[in-house]
PDB file of C-alpha atoms and ligand atoms in Angstrom:
ATOM      1  CA  MET O 474     138.593  72.981 -15.914  1.00  0.00           C
ATOM      2  CA  GLU O 475     137.917  70.741 -12.888  1.00  0.00           C
ATOM      3  CA  THR O 476     136.388  67.280 -13.139  1.00  0.00           C
ATOM      4  CA  ILE O 477     133.621  66.727 -10.587  1.00  0.00           C
ATOM      5  CA  LEU O 478     132.192  63.339 -11.576  1.00  0.00           C
ATOM      6  CA  GLU O 479     132.597  60.655 -14.268  1.00  0.00           C
ATOM      7  CA  LEU O 480     129.637  58.711 -15.611  1.00  0.00           C
ATOM      8  CA  GLU O 481     129.111  56.092 -18.358  1.00  0.00           C
ATOM      9  CA  GLY O 482     132.379  54.428 -17.641  1.00  0.00           C
ATOM     10  CA  GLY O 483     134.268  57.675 -17.725  1.00  0.00           C
ATOM     11  CA  ARG O 484     132.905  58.754 -21.144  1.00  0.00           C
ATOM     12  CA  LEU O 485     130.578  61.359 -19.630  1.00  0.00           C
ATOM     13  CA  VAL O 486     132.399  63.952 -17.476  1.00  0.00           C
ATOM     14  CA  ILE O 487     130.818  66.534 -15.196  1.00  0.00           C
ATOM     15  CA  ALA O 488     133.164  69.507 -14.929  1.00  0.00           C
ATOM     16  CA  VAL O 489     133.241  73.068 -13.652  1.00  0.00           C
ATOM     17  CA  GLY O 490     134.961  75.857 -15.547  1.00  0.00           C
ATOM     18  CA  ASP O 491     134.842  78.147 -18.535  1.00  0.00           C
ATOM     19  CA  ILE O 492     133.943  76.129 -21.636  1.00  0.00           C
ATOM     20  CA  THR O 493     136.118  78.423 -23.844  1.00  0.00           C
ATOM     21  CA  SER O 494     139.261  76.881 -22.255  1.00  0.00           C
ATOM     22  CA  PHE O 495     138.189  73.277 -23.229  1.00  0.00           C
ATOM     23  CA  ASP O 496     141.238  71.486 -24.712  1.00  0.00           C
ATOM     24  CA  GLY O 497     139.300  68.776 -26.535  1.00  0.00           C
ATOM     25  CA  ILE O 498     138.152  68.744 -30.204  1.00  0.00           C
ATOM     26  CA  ALA O 499     134.856  70.624 -30.107  1.00  0.00           C
ATOM     27  CA  ILE O 500     132.667  72.820 -27.988  1.00  0.00           C
ATOM     28  CA  VAL O 501     128.922  73.406 -28.212  1.00  0.00           C
ATOM     29  CA  ASN O 502     127.667  76.992 -28.314  1.00  0.00           C
ATOM     30  CA  ALA O 503     124.255  77.594 -26.784  1.00  0.00           C
ATOM     31  CA  ALA O 504     123.503  80.006 -29.632  1.00  0.00           C
ATOM     32  CA  ASN O 505     120.283  81.485 -30.918  1.00  0.00           C
ATOM     33  CA  SER O 506     118.686  81.101 -34.392  1.00  0.00           C
ATOM     34  CA  GLY O 507     120.391  84.230 -35.670  1.00  0.00           C
ATOM     35  CA  LEU O 508     123.805  82.727 -35.121  1.00  0.00           C
ATOM     36  CA  LEU O 509     125.481  86.146 -34.959  1.00  0.00           C
ATOM     37  CA  GLY O 510     126.402  86.100 -31.317  1.00  0.00           C
ATOM     38  CA  GLY O 511     124.617  87.067 -28.107  1.00  0.00           C
ATOM     39  CA  GLY O 512     125.110  87.182 -24.354  1.00  0.00           C
ATOM     40  CA  GLY O 513     126.106  84.472 -21.851  1.00  0.00           C
ATOM     41  CA  VAL O 514     128.151  81.572 -23.169  1.00  0.00           C
ATOM     42  CA  ASP O 515     127.524  82.641 -26.778  1.00  0.00           C
ATOM     43  CA  GLY O 516     129.185  85.974 -26.056  1.00  0.00           C
ATOM     44  CA  ALA O 517     132.094  84.365 -24.134  1.00  0.00           C
ATOM     45  CA  ILE O 518     132.716  82.003 -27.018  1.00  0.00           C
ATOM     46  CA  HIS O 519     132.700  84.775 -29.678  1.00  0.00           C
ATOM     47  CA  ARG O 520     135.015  86.895 -27.518  1.00  0.00           C
ATOM     48  CA  ALA O 521     137.498  84.155 -26.952  1.00  0.00           C
ATOM     49  CA  ALA O 522     137.376  82.900 -30.569  1.00  0.00           C
ATOM     50  CA  GLY O 523     137.806  86.359 -32.154  1.00  0.00           C
ATOM     51  CA  PRO O 524     136.265  87.818 -35.349  1.00  0.00           C
ATOM     52  CA  ALA O 525     137.004  84.724 -37.478  1.00  0.00           C
ATOM     53  CA  LEU O 526     134.150  82.885 -35.779  1.00  0.00           C
ATOM     54  CA  LEU O 527     131.613  85.643 -36.470  1.00  0.00           C
ATOM     55  CA  GLU O 528     132.792  85.681 -40.137  1.00  0.00           C
ATOM     56  CA  GLU O 529     132.118  81.960 -40.421  1.00  0.00           C
ATOM     57  CA  CYS O 530     128.706  82.304 -38.762  1.00  0.00           C
ATOM     58  CA  ARG O 531     127.854  85.081 -41.275  1.00  0.00           C
ATOM     59  CA  ALA O 532     128.951  82.799 -44.102  1.00  0.00           C
ATOM     60  CA  VAL O 533     126.803  79.977 -42.822  1.00  0.00           C
ATOM     61  CA  ARG O 534     123.856  82.342 -42.594  1.00  0.00           C
ATOM     62  CA  SER O 535     124.237  83.602 -46.143  1.00  0.00           C
ATOM     63  CA  THR O 536     124.778  80.161 -47.697  1.00  0.00           C
ATOM     64  CA  GLN O 537     123.300  77.219 -45.725  1.00  0.00           C
ATOM     65  CA  LEU O 538     120.874  78.941 -43.366  1.00  0.00           C
ATOM     66  CA  PRO O 539     119.371  82.195 -44.719  1.00  0.00           C
ATOM     67  CA  GLU O 540     116.451  81.901 -42.319  1.00  0.00           C
ATOM     68  CA  GLY O 541     118.610  81.053 -39.367  1.00  0.00           C
ATOM     69  CA  LEU O 542     119.229  77.915 -37.440  1.00  0.00           C
ATOM     70  CA  PRO O 543     115.981  76.154 -36.487  1.00  0.00           C
ATOM     71  CA  LYS O 544     115.410  75.342 -32.813  1.00  0.00           C
ATOM     72  CA  GLY O 545     116.737  71.899 -31.850  1.00  0.00           C
ATOM     73  CA  GLN O 546     119.175  71.742 -34.821  1.00  0.00           C
ATOM     74  CA  ALA O 547     122.985  72.175 -34.970  1.00  0.00           C
ATOM     75  CA  VAL O 548     125.646  73.487 -37.341  1.00  0.00           C
ATOM     76  CA  ALA O 549     129.407  73.285 -37.113  1.00  0.00           C
ATOM     77  CA  THR O 550     132.048  75.948 -37.823  1.00  0.00           C
ATOM     78  CA  GLY O 551     135.729  76.378 -37.140  1.00  0.00           C
ATOM     79  CA  ALA O 552     136.760  77.859 -33.785  1.00  0.00           C
ATOM     80  CA  GLY O 553     138.952  80.883 -34.528  1.00  0.00           C
ATOM     81  CA  LYS O 554     141.507  81.385 -31.737  1.00  0.00           C
ATOM     82  CA  LEU O 555     139.923  78.792 -29.334  1.00  0.00           C
ATOM     83  CA  ARG O 556     142.011  75.789 -28.299  1.00  0.00           C
ATOM     84  CA  CYS O 557     139.449  73.406 -29.651  1.00  0.00           C
ATOM     85  CA  GLY O 558     139.132  73.128 -33.413  1.00  0.00           C
ATOM     86  CA  ARG O 559     135.304  73.158 -33.897  1.00  0.00           C
ATOM     87  CA  VAL O 560     132.318  74.962 -32.576  1.00  0.00           C
ATOM     88  CA  ILE O 561     128.958  73.266 -32.873  1.00  0.00           C
ATOM     89  CA  HIS O 562     126.187  75.879 -32.628  1.00  0.00           C
ATOM     90  CA  THR O 563     122.708  74.853 -31.476  1.00  0.00           C
ATOM     91  CA  ALA O 564     119.636  76.904 -30.850  1.00  0.00           C
ATOM     92  CA  GLY O 565     117.901  75.865 -27.588  1.00  0.00           C
ATOM     93  CA  PRO O 566     114.296  76.495 -26.745  1.00  0.00           C
ATOM     94  CA  VAL O 567     113.156  79.551 -24.657  1.00  0.00           C
ATOM     95  CA  TRP O 568     111.285  78.324 -21.586  1.00  0.00           C
ATOM     96  CA  HIS O 569     107.570  79.179 -21.779  1.00  0.00           C
ATOM     97  CA  GLY O 570     106.418  76.863 -18.942  1.00  0.00           C
ATOM     98  CA  GLY O 571     107.218  73.512 -20.486  1.00  0.00           C
ATOM     99  CA  HIS O 572     104.137  72.862 -22.577  1.00  0.00           C
ATOM    100  CA  SER O 573     105.294  74.473 -25.837  1.00  0.00           C
ATOM    101  CA  GLY O 574     107.553  71.637 -26.964  1.00  0.00           C
ATOM    102  CA  GLU O 575     110.545  72.767 -24.914  1.00  0.00           C
ATOM    103  CA  PRO O 576     111.574  69.351 -23.650  1.00  0.00           C
ATOM    104  CA  GLY O 577     111.592  67.848 -27.142  1.00  0.00           C
ATOM    105  CA  GLU O 578     113.494  70.764 -28.575  1.00  0.00           C
ATOM    106  CA  LEU O 579     116.100  70.597 -25.820  1.00  0.00           C
ATOM    107  CA  ALA O 580     116.540  66.842 -26.288  1.00  0.00           C
ATOM    108  CA  SER O 581     116.887  67.439 -29.997  1.00  0.00           C
ATOM    109  CA  CYS O 582     119.705  69.978 -29.447  1.00  0.00           C
ATOM    110  CA  TYR O 583     121.794  67.378 -27.555  1.00  0.00           C
ATOM    111  CA  ARG O 584     121.123  64.704 -30.144  1.00  0.00           C
ATOM    112  CA  ALA O 585     121.816  66.975 -33.072  1.00  0.00           C
ATOM    113  CA  CYS O 586     125.132  68.067 -31.605  1.00  0.00           C
ATOM    114  CA  LEU O 587     126.201  64.571 -30.833  1.00  0.00           C
ATOM    115  CA  GLU O 588     125.131  63.312 -34.226  1.00  0.00           C
ATOM    116  CA  LEU O 589     127.052  66.076 -35.918  1.00  0.00           C
ATOM    117  CA  ALA O 590     130.135  65.297 -33.807  1.00  0.00           C
ATOM    118  CA  ARG O 591     129.935  61.641 -34.702  1.00  0.00           C
ATOM    119  CA  ALA O 592     129.562  62.405 -38.358  1.00  0.00           C
ATOM    120  CA  GLU O 593     132.695  64.651 -38.204  1.00  0.00           C
ATOM    121  CA  GLY O 594     134.648  61.992 -36.342  1.00  0.00           C
ATOM    122  CA  ILE O 595     135.014  64.232 -33.211  1.00  0.00           C
ATOM    123  CA  ALA O 596     136.438  62.365 -30.269  1.00  0.00           C
ATOM    124  CA  SER O 597     135.692  64.835 -27.469  1.00  0.00           C
ATOM    125  CA  ILE O 598     133.053  67.450 -27.087  1.00  0.00           C
ATOM    126  CA  ALA O 599     132.048  69.886 -24.316  1.00  0.00           C
ATOM    127  CA  PHE O 600     128.478  71.095 -23.737  1.00  0.00           C
ATOM    128  CA  PRO O 601     127.293  74.124 -21.722  1.00  0.00           C
ATOM    129  CA  ALA O 602     123.922  73.780 -19.972  1.00  0.00           C
ATOM    130  CA  ILE O 603     121.885  74.754 -23.023  1.00  0.00           C
ATOM    131  CA  SER O 604     118.905  77.046 -22.431  1.00  0.00           C
ATOM    132  CA  THR O 605     119.436  77.331 -18.666  1.00  0.00           C
ATOM    133  CA  GLY O 606     120.664  80.890 -18.744  1.00  0.00           C
ATOM    134  CA  ALA O 607     118.836  83.718 -20.478  1.00  0.00           C
ATOM    135  CA  PHE O 608     116.411  81.226 -21.998  1.00  0.00           C
ATOM    136  CA  GLY O 609     115.124  80.324 -18.589  1.00  0.00           C
ATOM    137  CA  TYR O 610     114.937  76.498 -18.700  1.00  0.00           C
ATOM    138  CA  PRO O 611     114.773  75.147 -15.166  1.00  0.00           C
ATOM    139  CA  ARG O 612     118.116  73.518 -14.322  1.00  0.00           C
ATOM    140  CA  SER O 613     116.810  70.297 -12.885  1.00  0.00           C
ATOM    141  CA  ALA O 614     114.508  69.603 -15.774  1.00  0.00           C
ATOM    142  CA  ALA O 615     117.239  70.474 -18.287  1.00  0.00           C
ATOM    143  CA  ALA O 616     119.683  68.197 -16.442  1.00  0.00           C
ATOM    144  CA  LEU O 617     117.444  65.180 -16.775  1.00  0.00           C
ATOM    145  CA  ILE O 618     117.137  65.702 -20.540  1.00  0.00           C
ATOM    146  CA  ALA O 619     120.855  66.291 -20.993  1.00  0.00           C
ATOM    147  CA  ARG O 620     121.826  63.212 -18.911  1.00  0.00           C
ATOM    148  CA  GLU O 621     119.316  60.951 -20.753  1.00  0.00           C
ATOM    149  CA  GLN O 622     120.330  62.079 -24.259  1.00  0.00           C
ATOM    150  CA  ALA O 623     124.092  61.830 -23.634  1.00  0.00           C
ATOM    151  CA  GLY O 624     123.750  58.422 -21.947  1.00  0.00           C
ATOM    152  CA  ALA O 625     121.630  56.976 -24.692  1.00  0.00           C
ATOM    153  CA  PHE O 626     123.873  58.365 -27.431  1.00  0.00           C
ATOM    154  CA  LEU O 627     127.149  57.149 -25.764  1.00  0.00           C
ATOM    155  CA  ARG O 628     125.760  53.656 -25.280  1.00  0.00           C
ATOM    156  CA  ALA O 629     124.693  53.498 -28.914  1.00  0.00           C
ATOM    157  CA  ASN O 630     127.807  55.025 -30.561  1.00  0.00           C
ATOM    158  CA  GLU O 631     131.596  54.872 -30.175  1.00  0.00           C
ATOM    159  CA  LEU O 632     132.010  58.538 -31.131  1.00  0.00           C
ATOM    160  CA  PRO O 633     132.311  60.867 -29.475  1.00  0.00           C
ATOM    161  CA  ALA O 634     134.476  58.869 -27.086  1.00  0.00           C
ATOM    162  CA  ARG O 635     134.113  61.610 -24.454  1.00  0.00           C
ATOM    163  CA  VAL O 636     131.407  64.103 -23.580  1.00  0.00           C
ATOM    164  CA  VAL O 637     132.012  66.817 -21.039  1.00  0.00           C
ATOM    165  CA  PHE O 638     129.136  68.732 -19.417  1.00  0.00           C
ATOM    166  CA  VAL O 639     130.786  72.078 -18.343  1.00  0.00           C
ATOM    167  CA  PHE O 640     129.062  74.080 -15.656  1.00  0.00           C
ATOM    168  CA  PHE O 641     130.019  77.651 -14.998  1.00  0.00           C
ATOM    169  CA  SER O 642     129.837  77.271 -11.189  1.00  0.00           C
ATOM    170  CA  ARG O 643     130.039  74.565  -8.562  1.00  0.00           C
ATOM    171  CA  VAL O 644     126.447  75.317  -7.591  1.00  0.00           C
ATOM    172  CA  ASP O 645     125.312  74.614 -11.131  1.00  0.00           C
ATOM    173  CA  ALA O 646     127.271  71.321 -11.264  1.00  0.00           C
ATOM    174  CA  ALA O 647     125.793  70.343  -7.880  1.00  0.00           C
ATOM    175  CA  ALA O 648     122.236  71.061  -9.153  1.00  0.00           C
ATOM    176  CA  PHE O 649     122.900  68.749 -12.087  1.00  0.00           C
ATOM    177  CA  ILE O 650     124.156  65.993  -9.861  1.00  0.00           C
ATOM    178  CA  ASP O 651     121.173  66.481  -7.478  1.00  0.00           C
ATOM    179  CA  ALA O 652     118.702  66.327 -10.308  1.00  0.00           C
ATOM    180  CA  THR O 653     120.204  63.190 -11.893  1.00  0.00           C
ATOM    181  CA  GLY O 654     121.042  61.389  -8.650  1.00  0.00           C
ATOM    182  CA  GLY O 655     124.708  61.332  -9.614  1.00  0.00           C
ATOM    183  CA  ARG O 656     124.197  58.357 -11.918  1.00  0.00           C
TER     184      ARG O 656
HETATM  185  P1  LIG S1463     120.785  80.239 -23.105  1.00  0.00           P
HETATM  186  O1  LIG S1463     120.391  81.488 -23.882  1.00  0.00           O
HETATM  187  O2  LIG S1463     120.816  78.982 -23.980  1.00  0.00           O
HETATM  188  O3  LIG S1463     120.024  80.058 -21.825  1.00  0.00           O
HETATM  189  P2  LIG S1463     123.114  81.254 -21.697  1.00  0.00           P
HETATM  190  O4  LIG S1463     124.452  81.532 -22.276  1.00  0.00           O
HETATM  191  O5  LIG S1463     122.368  82.431 -21.134  1.00  0.00           O
HETATM  192  O6  LIG S1463     122.366  80.453 -22.845  1.00  0.00           O
HETATM  193  O7  LIG S1463     123.296  80.186 -20.519  1.00  0.00           O
HETATM  194  C1  LIG S1463     123.559  78.841 -20.751  1.00  0.00           C
HETATM  195  C2  LIG S1463     124.399  78.254 -19.611  1.00  0.00           C
HETATM  196  O8  LIG S1463     125.764  78.587 -19.855  1.00  0.00           O
HETATM  197  C3  LIG S1463     124.074  78.900 -18.258  1.00  0.00           C
HETATM  198  O9  LIG S1463     123.857  77.817 -17.390  1.00  0.00           O
HETATM  199  C4  LIG S1463     125.283  79.710 -17.928  1.00  0.00           C
HETATM  200  O10 LIG S1463     125.559  79.634 -16.544  1.00  0.00           O
HETATM  201  C5  LIG S1463     126.412  79.015 -18.676  1.00  0.00           C
HETATM  202  N1  LIG S1463     127.587  79.703 -18.990  1.00  0.00           N
HETATM  203  C6  LIG S1463     127.753  81.080 -19.261  1.00  0.00           C
HETATM  204  N2  LIG S1463     128.994  81.334 -19.641  1.00  0.00           N
HETATM  205  C7  LIG S1463     129.685  80.167 -19.642  1.00  0.00           C
HETATM  206  C8  LIG S1463     131.048  79.819 -19.888  1.00  0.00           C
HETATM  207  N3  LIG S1463     131.975  80.690 -20.288  1.00  0.00           N
HETATM  208  N4  LIG S1463     131.363  78.488 -19.788  1.00  0.00           N
HETATM  209  C9  LIG S1463     130.451  77.587 -19.448  1.00  0.00           C
HETATM  210  N5  LIG S1463     129.177  77.857 -19.174  1.00  0.00           N
HETATM  211  C10 LIG S1463     128.804  79.124 -19.267  1.00  0.00           C
END
């Protein structure tokens, strides 16, 4: 994973790479409400983690979340064979044009993951660009929300000490930096 930019005094890192290789404590999965896997980063995480992750997700569904994970909320599991120890699953909004509550739901995803990480004492956490793949959220609009939520949370809390935004390509990282002005 390659660091592109450091923000918030080095506590917010913009990086390019495959989130499944993150060597910190936790990664966020841009999951869906069903929690039983999917395409994109969700599929990559389940493939890299192995069947233990799906088993844990099934257990969460049958005990804590029989109706699935509500949009904008987060739930943590172990990480199977991944290098990190925890996966925090969140269900981002599907983009329907921006007037169906998508910005609030996306902001809520970031906050819920960060709050869960803090509650678990997690020092470092990596996020993919939630909702910007199959769910169609425009990258620049999503970037502003992610930047604002991470910045506010880091300034108000000591944990997590380090948040990494992992982009799958340099073009995606550049789009984030463009949208946020690199600040
Ligand atoms: P969503 O359904 O929330 O839109 P996707 O997985 O389709 O989720 O896409 C979310 C983002 O994750 C996209 O920007 C995509 O480029 C990125 N992505 C896909 N695979 C990986 C990976 N292995 N590591 C980091 N980011 C990834």
